[in-house]
Amino acid sequence: MQSPSGVELAGLVGLLVAVPAVALLGNSGRRHTGAARRAHLILAAGGAIVTAAALAGVLSVLITTATPPRLGLGTAVAVGTALGILLLLVGTAVLPGAAESPGVAVRRLLDGLVVAAAIWFVGWVLLSEPTRILGDSTPMACPSVLVPAAFAVVSLGLTIVLGMHAHRPRLITVRVATGVTAVAFAAVAIASGICQDHDGVLLGGALLLPAGLFVIARAVEVADRPVQVVGDVADRSTTAYAFVPMGAMVVALGFHLARGGEFGLYGYLGAAVEGLALVTRQWLALRDVRKYTLELRRREAHFRELAHTDPLTGLANRRGLRKALLDDEEPQVLVGIDLDGFKTVNDMRGHDVGDAVLVEVGERLRRNLLDGDVAARLGGDEFAVLMRGTADEAMLTAHRLLAVLCEPYEVDGGSVFLSASLGVADTGELIRDADLALRYAKQRGKNRVERYQARYDELLRRRGTLESELRHAIDRDQLRLVFQPVVALPSMRPVGAEALLRWHHPSLGAVRPDEFIPVAEESGLINRIGAWVLEQAVIQLADWLAKGHDVWVSVNLSPKELHAVDYAGQVADVLAEHGVPAQRLVLEVTEHAVATDMEELISRLAELRATGVRIALDDFGAGYSSLGQLRTLPVDILKIDHALVAEPESRTGTAAPLVDVVVRIGHRLGLEVLAEGIGTPSQRAVVEEAGCRLGQGSLFGWGVPAEHLEAQLQTLRTGTRALPAPPKPAPPKDQPARSQVVALGPGMRQLRAVLPTDPSFGARTGEPSE
């Protein structure tokens, strides 16, 4: 064993300084998570291996007596440090910020290899014969040094590439790569110094190694905060920079050959690596371009589908419907669909419930269409169905869809009832014609199917004229009220009147209410017109009451008015302004308003009743009301629909049999019952026999101006009133039920049970009931 020199001892001390740097890298890896933790731990492992191999080599030199060249020891140190440098390169490539994916990290390494091969080739030219720039100091006796030298030039190339392409802030990544390069060149110096016994070279490597490790440790410590990398589908860097390395290789090769050099093994290795790296990098680039192209096509198809698809229901949108119209050359029929009263659902239940209803509509359309048919949502609550076939087949389909769409919608723990209007078109401009037919269906009362006819164009122009003129009808004094009397039965004495709106236009003439009221509702004019009707009716009622007439007045209430903000307050203000008792005013709400949202409707009606006015449920028996709803609705009067009053005798053997049922139900619930649409004495007789105390219809008078009805009221005040028929004695309640024969038709009778509370209880057993 020989005494160690001061230079060797200094090198050992320098290498020991690298141990704290490795510890710092390991501590940084433990503090991080995810990709940063993995990269830092790989760097720490690489630094530890390089340090351990270098320390082992220097200690071996100090304790052994081997004479230079120490090929075995130098080879061991070269291989050990090369393994550590490889790990340092991998850790640098996977650092957050160096590359956004493992694939990009591989491309970064290949780019570094391209630069490294050029540096290697130029170095070979400078170090080999005939240039031999280092002269006798060239480590030709230690070929194993070439292993860490190769990694050193790769590290240098990677540093250059990261300096050009790393994500900003790229300074941290470049600093790490620079530290790795310093460590790699230090390993070359240590292996070369040990092999050839160059103490100065060994000391330089021993000092450079901890310096490089501290640069790495400091860089990752500064980058202690996590780095977020947002990358594209493909790496956008190119290989244009490869022209510089290739140019350097060509110049070096020319210089080498011009000096009389030969193209040896190491030069061949450098050129081969350069070529393979470029080919591999280009292949990866082409694969990325292909992948990027496929991704662009997928995204384009996705966005094209979105452009033709309704995002809520998944059906086609208007653009998708037009595309289907152009793509299909077979005969087509278009069915336009619009939900009646859907805006009320949004206003009363919220848009979330409305969206759920629209989604369910889309599902129902899908389930009831054939293959090849296209269902579309055109916007809002408007849908369409494009189908192949004849117009007759489309009409059958439209009626089937109408029945399906009118079924209750169970959403958010409650039921929503909606009807629909459908328009069918089979020629011409399908979308326009179907829309015209749809509008006509709405004008004719909704909840129906209409097929397009040429005259709808004229109707549409008339509707536009009506809407334009209706906006000025109040200001131009074209609206007026008429009053249809409500009489007490059986005396037929007028006890009230229903205010009915009439519009007489100077050029259009008398416009029917069933024509202009839907226009007012769709155009948003109904609230203003309704306020005018309410005030005029209250003014007239105040005048009648001031003259001593004992009457009340009813006013029809639109669903839009009912859901207006503070409508109850508006009613109370009008009544107070004209001094009319609230109980003298009756507000009529139709069954279609009941069909939307019971909870909200009950709340609104309760607000109105709190003002003292009475509420009438109009058209009962023609809509969706149920017995359960009658028990909860805050109404005072039940108006029997005229369709029940006019039900023919031929169907059941008894004229209007449901009138008796409705009257009994209303009285049991404590409601006053009014039969409307009484047009004949026989209908009046049926209503009176059922026990209904109020009647309305053409038999008692049409809607007349206020002064005409006032004349009737004045006549009653000055004339003799008809005395009501004496009431029948009430049968004892504890008496058992009797049987009674009911005439069902000519020669047909049936036996039924009669309760003591039945008005016909007094008839003798077996006596036919009239």
mmCIF file of N, CA and C in Angstrom, residues 351-423:
data_model
loop_
_atom_site.group_PDB
_atom_site.id
_atom_site.type_symbol
_atom_site.label_atom_id
_atom_site.label_comp_id
_atom_site.label_asym_id
_atom_site.label_seq_id
_atom_site.Cartn_x
_atom_site.Cartn_y
_atom_site.Cartn_z
ATOM 1 N N HIS A 351 -87.521 25.821 -14.238
ATOM 2 C CA HIS A 351 -86.959 25.321 -15.499
ATOM 3 C C HIS A 351 -86.396 23.912 -15.352
ATOM 4 N N ASP A 352 -86.001 23.510 -14.148
ATOM 5 C CA ASP A 352 -85.514 22.138 -13.977
ATOM 6 C C ASP A 352 -86.620 21.132 -14.262
ATOM 7 N N VAL A 353 -87.806 21.400 -13.739
ATOM 8 C CA VAL A 353 -88.943 20.524 -14.013
ATOM 9 C C VAL A 353 -89.309 20.607 -15.495
ATOM 10 N N GLY A 354 -89.271 21.815 -16.056
ATOM 11 C CA GLY A 354 -89.559 21.957 -17.478
ATOM 12 C C GLY A 354 -88.594 21.168 -18.346
ATOM 13 N N ASP A 355 -87.305 21.201 -17.990
ATOM 14 C CA ASP A 355 -86.325 20.422 -18.751
ATOM 15 C C ASP A 355 -86.589 18.926 -18.629
ATOM 16 N N ALA A 356 -86.986 18.490 -17.425
ATOM 17 C CA ALA A 356 -87.295 17.065 -17.247
ATOM 18 C C ALA A 356 -88.478 16.645 -18.117
ATOM 19 N N VAL A 357 -89.469 17.526 -18.258
ATOM 20 C CA VAL A 357 -90.611 17.230 -19.128
ATOM 21 C C VAL A 357 -90.151 17.137 -20.580
ATOM 22 N N LEU A 358 -89.290 18.057 -21.007
ATOM 23 C CA LEU A 358 -88.800 18.022 -22.388
ATOM 24 C C LEU A 358 -88.010 16.752 -22.670
ATOM 25 N N VAL A 359 -87.203 16.316 -21.712
ATOM 26 C CA VAL A 359 -86.456 15.068 -21.883
ATOM 27 C C VAL A 359 -87.411 13.894 -22.030
ATOM 28 N N GLU A 360 -88.466 13.874 -21.220
ATOM 29 C CA GLU A 360 -89.446 12.783 -21.315
ATOM 30 C C GLU A 360 -90.187 12.832 -22.650
ATOM 31 N N VAL A 361 -90.464 14.029 -23.154
ATOM 32 C CA VAL A 361 -91.091 14.145 -24.478
ATOM 33 C C VAL A 361 -90.191 13.513 -25.531
ATOM 34 N N GLY A 362 -88.886 13.799 -25.462
ATOM 35 C CA GLY A 362 -87.951 13.200 -26.409
ATOM 36 C C GLY A 362 -87.953 11.681 -26.332
ATOM 37 N N GLU A 363 -88.006 11.134 -25.115
ATOM 38 C CA GLU A 363 -88.029 9.681 -24.967
ATOM 39 C C GLU A 363 -89.306 9.088 -25.543
ATOM 40 N N ARG A 364 -90.432 9.741 -25.324
ATOM 41 C CA ARG A 364 -91.697 9.225 -25.864
ATOM 42 C C ARG A 364 -91.689 9.252 -27.394
ATOM 43 N N LEU A 365 -91.110 10.289 -27.968
ATOM 44 C CA LEU A 365 -91.034 10.339 -29.428
ATOM 45 C C LEU A 365 -90.162 9.201 -29.958
ATOM 46 N N ARG A 366 -89.031 8.944 -29.302
ATOM 47 C CA ARG A 366 -88.146 7.855 -29.756
ATOM 48 C C ARG A 366 -88.862 6.516 -29.710
ATOM 49 N N ARG A 367 -89.598 6.275 -28.633
ATOM 50 C CA ARG A 367 -90.242 4.965 -28.457
ATOM 51 C C ARG A 367 -91.373 4.737 -29.441
ATOM 52 N N ASN A 368 -91.886 5.779 -30.059
ATOM 53 C CA ASN A 368 -93.064 5.625 -30.912
ATOM 54 C C ASN A 368 -92.777 5.928 -32.375
ATOM 55 N N LEU A 369 -91.516 5.845 -32.775
ATOM 56 C CA LEU A 369 -91.165 6.080 -34.172
ATOM 57 C C LEU A 369 -90.569 4.821 -34.782
ATOM 58 N N LEU A 370 -90.645 4.736 -36.092
ATOM 59 C CA LEU A 370 -90.083 3.606 -36.824
ATOM 60 C C LEU A 370 -88.641 3.910 -37.208
ATOM 61 N N ASP A 371 -87.918 2.860 -37.611
ATOM 62 C CA ASP A 371 -86.552 3.049 -38.079
ATOM 63 C C ASP A 371 -86.551 3.950 -39.312
ATOM 64 N N GLY A 372 -85.656 4.895 -39.322
ATOM 65 C CA GLY A 372 -85.576 5.836 -40.433
ATOM 66 C C GLY A 372 -86.275 7.147 -40.164
ATOM 67 N N ASP A 373 -87.214 7.163 -39.199
ATOM 68 C CA ASP A 373 -87.865 8.425 -38.832
ATOM 69 C C ASP A 373 -86.906 9.272 -38.006
ATOM 70 N N VAL A 374 -87.025 10.568 -38.125
ATOM 71 C CA VAL A 374 -86.142 11.496 -37.425
ATOM 72 C C VAL A 374 -86.976 12.394 -36.526
ATOM 73 N N ALA A 375 -86.686 12.343 -35.230
ATOM 74 C CA ALA A 375 -87.336 13.237 -34.270
ATOM 75 C C ALA A 375 -86.385 14.379 -33.952
ATOM 76 N N ALA A 376 -86.916 15.589 -33.868
ATOM 77 C CA ALA A 376 -86.071 16.771 -33.659
ATOM 78 C C ALA A 376 -86.738 17.706 -32.676
ATOM 79 N N ARG A 377 -85.895 18.396 -31.923
ATOM 80 C CA ARG A 377 -86.374 19.503 -31.085
ATOM 81 C C ARG A 377 -85.907 20.793 -31.739
ATOM 82 N N LEU A 378 -86.868 21.610 -32.142
ATOM 83 C CA LEU A 378 -86.562 22.811 -32.906
ATOM 84 C C LEU A 378 -86.284 24.010 -32.022
ATOM 85 N N GLY A 379 -86.574 23.878 -30.727
ATOM 86 C CA GLY A 379 -86.345 24.987 -29.807
ATOM 87 C C GLY A 379 -87.486 25.129 -28.838
ATOM 88 N N GLY A 380 -87.183 25.431 -27.554
ATOM 89 C CA GLY A 380 -88.225 25.583 -26.560
ATOM 90 C C GLY A 380 -89.033 24.308 -26.414
ATOM 91 N N ASP A 381 -90.342 24.420 -26.557
ATOM 92 C CA ASP A 381 -91.226 23.250 -26.458
ATOM 93 C C ASP A 381 -91.736 22.827 -27.834
ATOM 94 N N GLU A 382 -90.986 23.165 -28.880
ATOM 95 C CA GLU A 382 -91.396 22.844 -30.248
ATOM 96 C C GLU A 382 -90.572 21.667 -30.773
ATOM 97 N N PHE A 383 -91.271 20.629 -31.251
ATOM 98 C CA PHE A 383 -90.633 19.424 -31.760
ATOM 99 C C PHE A 383 -91.128 19.161 -33.184
ATOM 100 N N ALA A 384 -90.490 18.197 -33.838
ATOM 101 C CA ALA A 384 -90.906 17.801 -35.176
ATOM 102 C C ALA A 384 -90.509 16.344 -35.396
ATOM 103 N N VAL A 385 -91.253 15.675 -36.260
ATOM 104 C CA VAL A 385 -90.963 14.291 -36.629
ATOM 105 C C VAL A 385 -90.975 14.207 -38.150
ATOM 106 N N LEU A 386 -89.866 13.776 -38.735
ATOM 107 C CA LEU A 386 -89.752 13.577 -40.174
ATOM 108 C C LEU A 386 -89.870 12.084 -40.451
ATOM 109 N N MET A 387 -90.826 11.717 -41.284
ATOM 110 C CA MET A 387 -91.078 10.302 -41.532
ATOM 111 C C MET A 387 -91.323 10.064 -43.013
ATOM 112 N N ARG A 388 -91.092 8.837 -43.416
ATOM 113 C CA ARG A 388 -91.405 8.427 -44.778
ATOM 114 C C ARG A 388 -92.826 7.879 -44.801
ATOM 115 N N GLY A 389 -93.516 8.108 -45.894
ATOM 116 C CA GLY A 389 -94.868 7.583 -46.013
ATOM 117 C C GLY A 389 -95.807 8.603 -46.599
ATOM 118 N N THR A 390 -97.089 8.249 -46.572
ATOM 119 C CA THR A 390 -98.121 9.119 -47.117
ATOM 120 C C THR A 390 -98.660 10.037 -46.036
ATOM 121 N N ALA A 391 -99.441 11.021 -46.466
ATOM 122 C CA ALA A 391 -100.032 11.949 -45.519
ATOM 123 C C ALA A 391 -101.028 11.246 -44.605
ATOM 124 N N ASP A 392 -101.772 10.256 -45.136
ATOM 125 C CA ASP A 392 -102.726 9.527 -44.289
ATOM 126 C C ASP A 392 -102.003 8.754 -43.195
ATOM 127 N N GLU A 393 -100.886 8.124 -43.558
ATOM 128 C CA GLU A 393 -100.106 7.412 -42.541
ATOM 129 C C GLU A 393 -99.557 8.388 -41.501
ATOM 130 N N ALA A 394 -99.160 9.558 -41.964
ATOM 131 C CA ALA A 394 -98.652 10.560 -41.028
ATOM 132 C C ALA A 394 -99.744 11.049 -40.085
ATOM 133 N N MET A 395 -100.972 11.179 -40.584
ATOM 134 C CA MET A 395 -102.079 11.594 -39.716
ATOM 135 C C MET A 395 -102.332 10.555 -38.631
ATOM 136 N N LEU A 396 -102.269 9.275 -39.003
ATOM 137 C CA LEU A 396 -102.437 8.221 -37.991
ATOM 138 C C LEU A 396 -101.324 8.288 -36.952
ATOM 139 N N THR A 397 -100.101 8.480 -37.430
ATOM 140 C CA THR A 397 -98.977 8.599 -36.502
ATOM 141 C C THR A 397 -99.134 9.820 -35.606
ATOM 142 N N ALA A 398 -99.589 10.937 -36.179
ATOM 143 C CA ALA A 398 -99.748 12.158 -35.400
ATOM 144 C C ALA A 398 -100.783 11.980 -34.297
ATOM 145 N N HIS A 399 -101.886 11.308 -34.586
ATOM 146 C CA HIS A 399 -102.897 11.077 -33.550
ATOM 147 C C HIS A 399 -102.359 10.153 -32.462
ATOM 148 N N ARG A 400 -101.545 9.166 -32.870
ATOM 149 C CA ARG A 400 -100.950 8.297 -31.853
ATOM 150 C C ARG A 400 -99.985 9.084 -30.963
ATOM 151 N N LEU A 401 -99.182 9.960 -31.584
ATOM 152 C CA LEU A 401 -98.271 10.782 -30.801
ATOM 153 C C LEU A 401 -99.024 11.747 -29.895
ATOM 154 N N LEU A 402 -100.155 12.258 -30.369
ATOM 155 C CA LEU A 402 -100.955 13.159 -29.536
ATOM 156 C C LEU A 402 -101.416 12.451 -28.274
ATOM 157 N N ALA A 403 -101.893 11.218 -28.418
ATOM 158 C CA ALA A 403 -102.338 10.463 -27.251
ATOM 159 C C ALA A 403 -101.185 10.196 -26.293
ATOM 160 N N VAL A 404 -100.011 9.894 -26.847
ATOM 161 C CA VAL A 404 -98.850 9.593 -26.004
ATOM 162 C C VAL A 404 -98.378 10.835 -25.262
ATOM 163 N N LEU A 405 -98.336 11.963 -25.943
ATOM 164 C CA LEU A 405 -97.825 13.187 -25.332
ATOM 165 C C LEU A 405 -98.786 13.780 -24.313
ATOM 166 N N CYS A 406 -100.048 13.420 -24.376
ATOM 167 C CA CYS A 406 -101.028 13.953 -23.424
ATOM 168 C C CYS A 406 -101.081 13.150 -22.131
ATOM 169 N N GLU A 407 -100.344 12.053 -22.052
ATOM 170 C CA GLU A 407 -100.300 11.300 -20.804
ATOM 171 C C GLU A 407 -99.554 12.104 -19.751
ATOM 172 N N PRO A 408 -99.893 11.920 -18.455
ATOM 173 C CA PRO A 408 -99.248 12.722 -17.397
ATOM 174 C C PRO A 408 -97.737 12.498 -17.359
ATOM 175 N N TYR A 409 -97.024 13.536 -16.966
ATOM 176 C CA TYR A 409 -95.571 13.480 -16.813
ATOM 177 C C TYR A 409 -95.253 13.466 -15.318
ATOM 178 N N GLU A 410 -94.661 12.365 -14.861
ATOM 179 C CA GLU A 410 -94.309 12.233 -13.458
ATOM 180 C C GLU A 410 -92.897 12.769 -13.257
ATOM 181 N N VAL A 411 -92.788 13.975 -12.721
ATOM 182 C CA VAL A 411 -91.486 14.601 -12.508
ATOM 183 C C VAL A 411 -91.480 15.274 -11.142
ATOM 184 N N ASP A 412 -90.333 15.178 -10.482
ATOM 185 C CA ASP A 412 -90.107 15.891 -9.228
ATOM 186 C C ASP A 412 -91.198 15.600 -8.205
ATOM 187 N N GLY A 413 -91.601 14.343 -8.140
ATOM 188 C CA GLY A 413 -92.574 13.955 -7.134
ATOM 189 C C GLY A 413 -93.995 14.385 -7.402
ATOM 190 N N GLY A 414 -94.300 14.883 -8.582
ATOM 191 C CA GLY A 414 -95.661 15.307 -8.895
ATOM 192 C C GLY A 414 -95.982 15.055 -10.355
ATOM 193 N N SER A 415 -97.238 15.279 -10.695
ATOM 194 C CA SER A 415 -97.701 15.045 -12.066
ATOM 195 C C SER A 415 -97.873 16.378 -12.782
ATOM 196 N N VAL A 416 -97.469 16.391 -14.034
ATOM 197 C CA VAL A 416 -97.666 17.553 -14.898
ATOM 198 C C VAL A 416 -98.523 17.104 -16.072
ATOM 199 N N PHE A 417 -99.632 17.804 -16.289
ATOM 200 C CA PHE A 417 -100.547 17.473 -17.376
ATOM 201 C C PHE A 417 -100.366 18.508 -18.494
ATOM 202 N N LEU A 418 -100.127 17.998 -19.684
ATOM 203 C CA LEU A 418 -99.967 18.866 -20.840
ATOM 204 C C LEU A 418 -100.705 18.265 -22.024
ATOM 205 N N SER A 419 -101.203 19.126 -22.865
ATOM 206 C CA SER A 419 -101.716 18.677 -24.148
ATOM 207 C C SER A 419 -100.739 19.129 -25.228
ATOM 208 N N ALA A 420 -101.034 18.797 -26.467
ATOM 209 C CA ALA A 420 -100.139 19.147 -27.563
ATOM 210 C C ALA A 420 -100.959 19.499 -28.791
ATOM 211 N N SER A 421 -100.374 20.329 -29.631
ATOM 212 C CA SER A 421 -100.954 20.668 -30.924
ATOM 213 C C SER A 421 -100.002 20.185 -32.007
ATOM 214 N N LEU A 422 -100.552 19.542 -33.051
ATOM 215 C CA LEU A 422 -99.719 18.948 -34.086
ATOM 216 C C LEU A 422 -100.170 19.428 -35.459
ATOM 217 N N GLY A 423 -99.199 19.692 -36.326
ATOM 218 C CA GLY A 423 -99.475 20.071 -37.702
ATOM 219 C C GLY A 423 -98.742 19.147 -38.657
#
